[in-house]
Coordinates of C-alpha atoms in Angstrom, one line a residue:
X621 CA 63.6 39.5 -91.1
X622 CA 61.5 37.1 -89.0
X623 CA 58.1 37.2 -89.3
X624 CA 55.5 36.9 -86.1
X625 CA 52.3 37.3 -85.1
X626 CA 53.2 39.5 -81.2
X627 CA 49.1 40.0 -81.1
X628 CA 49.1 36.4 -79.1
X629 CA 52.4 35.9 -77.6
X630 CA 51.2 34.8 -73.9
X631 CA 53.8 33.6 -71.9
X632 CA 57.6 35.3 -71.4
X633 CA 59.6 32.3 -72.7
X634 CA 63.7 31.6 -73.2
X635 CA 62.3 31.5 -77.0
X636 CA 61.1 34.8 -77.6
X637 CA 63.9 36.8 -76.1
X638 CA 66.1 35.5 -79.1
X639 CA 63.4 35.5 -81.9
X640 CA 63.2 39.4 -80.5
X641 CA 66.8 40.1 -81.5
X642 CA 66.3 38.3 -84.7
X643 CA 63.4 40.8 -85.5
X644 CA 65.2 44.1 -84.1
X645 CA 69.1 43.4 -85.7
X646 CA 67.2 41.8 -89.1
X647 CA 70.0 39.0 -88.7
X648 CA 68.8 35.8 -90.1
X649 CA 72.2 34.3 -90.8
X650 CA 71.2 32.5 -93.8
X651 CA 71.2 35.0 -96.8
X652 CA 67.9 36.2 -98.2
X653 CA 65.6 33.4 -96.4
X654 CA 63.2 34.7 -93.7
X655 CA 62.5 31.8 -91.4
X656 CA 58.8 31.8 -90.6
X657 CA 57.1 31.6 -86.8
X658 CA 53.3 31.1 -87.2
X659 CA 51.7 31.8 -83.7
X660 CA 50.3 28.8 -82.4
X661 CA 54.0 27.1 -83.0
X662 CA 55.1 25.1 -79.8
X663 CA 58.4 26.3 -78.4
X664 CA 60.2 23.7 -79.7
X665 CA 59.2 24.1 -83.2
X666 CA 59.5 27.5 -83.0
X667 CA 63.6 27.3 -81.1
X668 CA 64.0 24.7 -84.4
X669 CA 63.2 27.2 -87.1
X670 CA 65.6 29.8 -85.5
X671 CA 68.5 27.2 -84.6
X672 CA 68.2 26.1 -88.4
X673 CA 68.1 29.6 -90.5
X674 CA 69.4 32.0 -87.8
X675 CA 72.8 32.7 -86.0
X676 CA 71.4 31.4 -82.5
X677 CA 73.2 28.7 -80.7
X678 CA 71.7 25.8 -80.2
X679 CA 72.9 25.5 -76.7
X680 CA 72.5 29.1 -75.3
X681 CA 69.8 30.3 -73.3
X682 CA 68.0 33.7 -72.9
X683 CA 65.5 35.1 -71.0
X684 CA 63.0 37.3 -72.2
X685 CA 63.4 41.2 -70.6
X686 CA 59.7 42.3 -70.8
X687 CA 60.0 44.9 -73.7
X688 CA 59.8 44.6 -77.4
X689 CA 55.6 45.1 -77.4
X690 CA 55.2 41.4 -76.9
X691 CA 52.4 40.5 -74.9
X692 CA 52.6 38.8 -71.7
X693 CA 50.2 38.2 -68.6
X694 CA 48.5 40.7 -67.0
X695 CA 47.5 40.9 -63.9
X696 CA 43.5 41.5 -63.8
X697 CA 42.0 43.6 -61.2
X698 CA 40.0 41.8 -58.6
X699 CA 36.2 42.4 -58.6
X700 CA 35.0 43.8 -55.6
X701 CA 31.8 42.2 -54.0
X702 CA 29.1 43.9 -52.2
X703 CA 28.5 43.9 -48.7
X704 CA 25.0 42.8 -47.7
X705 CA 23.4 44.1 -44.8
X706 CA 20.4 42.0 -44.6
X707 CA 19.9 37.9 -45.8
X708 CA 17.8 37.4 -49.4
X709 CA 14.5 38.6 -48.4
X710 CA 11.0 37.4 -49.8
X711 CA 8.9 40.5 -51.1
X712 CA 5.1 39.4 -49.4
X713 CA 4.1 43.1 -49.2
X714 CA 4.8 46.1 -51.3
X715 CA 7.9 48.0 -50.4
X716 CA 9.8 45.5 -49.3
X717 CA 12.0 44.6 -51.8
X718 CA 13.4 46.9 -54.9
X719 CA 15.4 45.2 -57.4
X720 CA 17.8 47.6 -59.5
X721 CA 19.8 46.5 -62.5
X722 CA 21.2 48.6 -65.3
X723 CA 21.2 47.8 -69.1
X724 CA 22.8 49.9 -71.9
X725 CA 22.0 50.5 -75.5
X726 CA 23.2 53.5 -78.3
X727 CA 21.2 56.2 -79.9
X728 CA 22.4 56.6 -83.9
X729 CA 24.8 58.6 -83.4
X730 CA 26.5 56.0 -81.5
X731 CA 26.8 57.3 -78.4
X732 CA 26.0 54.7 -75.0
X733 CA 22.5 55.1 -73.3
X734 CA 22.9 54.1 -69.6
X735 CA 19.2 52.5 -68.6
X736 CA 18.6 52.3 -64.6
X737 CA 15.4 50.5 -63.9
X738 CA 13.5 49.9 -60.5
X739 CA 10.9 47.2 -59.8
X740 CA 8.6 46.6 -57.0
X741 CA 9.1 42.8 -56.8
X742 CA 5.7 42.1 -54.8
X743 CA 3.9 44.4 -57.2
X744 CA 5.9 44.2 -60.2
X745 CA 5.7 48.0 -60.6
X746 CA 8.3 49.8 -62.6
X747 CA 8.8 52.3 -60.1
X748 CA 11.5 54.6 -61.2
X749 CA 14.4 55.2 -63.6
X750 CA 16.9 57.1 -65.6
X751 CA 18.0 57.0 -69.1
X752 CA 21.4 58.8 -69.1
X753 CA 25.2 58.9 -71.1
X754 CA 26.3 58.1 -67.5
X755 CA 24.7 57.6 -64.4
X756 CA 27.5 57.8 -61.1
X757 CA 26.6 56.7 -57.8
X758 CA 25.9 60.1 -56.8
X759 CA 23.1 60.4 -59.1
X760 CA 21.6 57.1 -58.8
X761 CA 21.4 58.1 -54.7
X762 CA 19.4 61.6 -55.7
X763 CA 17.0 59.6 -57.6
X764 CA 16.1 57.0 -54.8
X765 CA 16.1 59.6 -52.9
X766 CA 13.1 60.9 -55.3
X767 CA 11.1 57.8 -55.5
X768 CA 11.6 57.6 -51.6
X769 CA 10.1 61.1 -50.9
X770 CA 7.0 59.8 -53.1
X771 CA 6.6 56.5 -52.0
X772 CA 8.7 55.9 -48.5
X773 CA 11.7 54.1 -48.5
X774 CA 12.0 50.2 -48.8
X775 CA 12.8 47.5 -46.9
X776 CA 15.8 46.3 -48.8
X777 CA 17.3 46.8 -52.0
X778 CA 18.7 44.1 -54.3
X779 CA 20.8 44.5 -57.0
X780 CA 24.0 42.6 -58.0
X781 CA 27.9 43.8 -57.6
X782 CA 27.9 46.6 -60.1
X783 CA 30.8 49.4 -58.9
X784 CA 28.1 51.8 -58.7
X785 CA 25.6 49.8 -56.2
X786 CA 28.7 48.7 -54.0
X787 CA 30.4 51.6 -53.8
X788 CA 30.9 53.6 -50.4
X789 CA 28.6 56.3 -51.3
X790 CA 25.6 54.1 -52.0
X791 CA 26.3 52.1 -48.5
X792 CA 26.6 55.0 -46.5
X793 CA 23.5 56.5 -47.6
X794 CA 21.8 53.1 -46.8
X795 CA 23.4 53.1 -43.8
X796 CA 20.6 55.2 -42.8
X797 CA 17.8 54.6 -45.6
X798 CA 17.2 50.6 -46.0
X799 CA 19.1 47.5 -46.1
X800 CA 21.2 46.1 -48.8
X801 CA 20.7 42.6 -50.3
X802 CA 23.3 41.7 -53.5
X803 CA 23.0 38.5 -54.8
X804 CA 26.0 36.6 -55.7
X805 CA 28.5 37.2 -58.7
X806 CA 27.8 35.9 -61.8
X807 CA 24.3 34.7 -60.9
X808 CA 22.0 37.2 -62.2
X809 CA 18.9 34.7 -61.9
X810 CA 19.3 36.0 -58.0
X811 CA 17.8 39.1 -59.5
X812 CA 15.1 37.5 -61.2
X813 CA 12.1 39.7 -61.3
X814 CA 14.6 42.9 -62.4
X815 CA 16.1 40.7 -65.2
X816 CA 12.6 39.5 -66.4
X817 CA 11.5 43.4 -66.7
X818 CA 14.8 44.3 -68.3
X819 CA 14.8 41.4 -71.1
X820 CA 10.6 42.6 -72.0
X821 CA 11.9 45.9 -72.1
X822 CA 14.7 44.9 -74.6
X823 CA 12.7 42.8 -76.6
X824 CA 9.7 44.9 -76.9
X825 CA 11.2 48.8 -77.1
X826 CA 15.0 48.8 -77.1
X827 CA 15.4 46.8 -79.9
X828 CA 12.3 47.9 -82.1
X829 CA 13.2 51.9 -81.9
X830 CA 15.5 53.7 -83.3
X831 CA 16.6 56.7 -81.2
X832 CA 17.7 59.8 -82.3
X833 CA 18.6 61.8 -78.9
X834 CA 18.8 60.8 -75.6
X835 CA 15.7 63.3 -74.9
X836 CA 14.1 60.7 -77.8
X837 CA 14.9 57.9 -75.3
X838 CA 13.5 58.8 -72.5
X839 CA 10.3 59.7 -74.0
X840 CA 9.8 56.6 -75.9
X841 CA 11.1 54.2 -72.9
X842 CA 9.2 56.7 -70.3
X843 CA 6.0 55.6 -72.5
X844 CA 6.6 51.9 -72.8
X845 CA 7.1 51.9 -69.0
X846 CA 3.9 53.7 -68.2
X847 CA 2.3 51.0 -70.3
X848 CA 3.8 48.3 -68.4
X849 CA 2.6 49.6 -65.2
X850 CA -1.1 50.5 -65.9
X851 CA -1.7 48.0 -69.1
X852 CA 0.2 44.8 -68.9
X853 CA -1.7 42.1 -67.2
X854 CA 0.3 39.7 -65.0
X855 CA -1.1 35.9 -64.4
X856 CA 1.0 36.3 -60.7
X857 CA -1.2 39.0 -59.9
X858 CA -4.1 37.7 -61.1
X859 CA -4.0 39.2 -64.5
X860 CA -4.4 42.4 -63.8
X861 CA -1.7 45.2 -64.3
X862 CA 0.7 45.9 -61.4
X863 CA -0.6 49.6 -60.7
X864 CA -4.0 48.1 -60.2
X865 CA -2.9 45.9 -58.2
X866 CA -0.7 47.9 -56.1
X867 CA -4.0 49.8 -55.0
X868 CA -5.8 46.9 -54.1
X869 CA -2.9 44.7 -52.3
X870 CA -3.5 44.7 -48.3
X871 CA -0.1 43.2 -47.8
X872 CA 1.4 45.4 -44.9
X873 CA 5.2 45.1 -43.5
X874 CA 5.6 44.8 -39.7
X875 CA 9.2 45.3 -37.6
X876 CA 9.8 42.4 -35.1
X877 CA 13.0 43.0 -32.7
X878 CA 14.7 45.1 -35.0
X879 CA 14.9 42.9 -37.7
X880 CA 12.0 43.1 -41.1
X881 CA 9.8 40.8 -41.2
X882 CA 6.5 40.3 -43.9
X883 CA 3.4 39.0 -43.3

């Protein structure tokens, strides 16, 4: 029987339609000698080794049908790209920009912790977020929806191509609510002020606790975000923490002919 590696066969060749029959009919045409096909063979070396020890003609060729559990090419679904509504704003005033990213992590049981996090990025506030198993567009909406209610809505809101930031139910409700800003694909550093939060809050809680229920998580990453706001000093802000700051910024948003602007 002919021996070979299908876990990374690639492309549909004359070649492997025959080395299939060998391996279905068992037919190696030279007694009790299996002729072997290591994986990252060449087609020639591989048609050679079958010519020599099997029944298959030397001139004859066959095409490959698409069965048998060999792998070929698939086709990979196209990422979809955000929309925006608005150029890459600066955030000079508070409220202007939020920046939104998600990040993910297990509790011991090994189940996936979905973390949604919200920054101000004039005041570098941790404004809002959700530690969940899942977290749909639907809910992300409710919960800017809850922020909104206690803070007003902002200007814009960044966040990169993620299906649940781009999909129709988020747009729509801007529509109405704020402007959209995603930065390009593959270029989180567009994002910057969001990423910098997320990698401190990796560093310096995800990775340092052990959590035992998702309850668990959202108490211990509810505390480490209540310290960043009212405890960690920022040299931007003139080392002093973002909710202080946030209280004593004067920074105020104006409209000029219907487009933002910040002064």
């Amino acid at each position: 029987m002919v021996r070979a590696f299908t876990s990374t066969l690639r492309r549909p060749t004359k070649f492997w339609s025959v080395l299939l029959l060998a391996i279905r009919t068992n037919q190696t045409g030279s007694g009790d000698y299996t002729p072997l096909i290591i994986n990252d063979w060449g087609q020639p070396s591989c048609r050679n080794q079958l010519v020599t020890y099997t029944a298959y003609p030397a001139g004859k060729q066959c095409y490959l049908k698409g069965n048998g559990g060999l792998r070929v090419p698939q086709r990979r679904r196209r990422k979809r790209v955000g929309a925006s509504t608005i150029d890459a704003p600066v955030a000079d005033a508070p409220n202007v920009v939020w920046a939104v990213d998600f990040q993910f992590d297990v509790c011991e049981q090994g189940k996936a912790l979905k973390i949604c996090s919200i920054v101000d990025e004039h005041t570098r506030e941790c404004i809002g977020g959700l530690v969940e198993r899942s977290i749909t567009a639907d809910r992300f909406i409710d919960h800017l929806e809850e922020l909104i209610i206690q803070r007003g809505a902002p200007a814009v809101l960044r966040s990169d191509n993620g299906p649940e930031f781009i999909s129709k139910a988020v747009m729509t409700w801007a529509s109405t609510r704020t402007a959209l800003s995603y930065i390009p694909p593959g270029q989180p550093w567009h994002n910057g002020y969001v990423e910098s939060f997320n990698a401190r809050l990796r560093d310096e809680c995800l990775n340092i606790n052990s959590f035992y229920s998702m309850l668990h998580a959202q108490v211990i990453i509810g505390d480490w975000k209540y310290e960043y706001n009212h405890d960690r000093r920022h040299s931007s802000l003139g080392y002093i923490a973002p909710v202080d700051y946030a209280q004593t910024c004067t920074h105020t948003m104006r409209q000029i002919d219907s487009h933002t602007a910040w002064i």
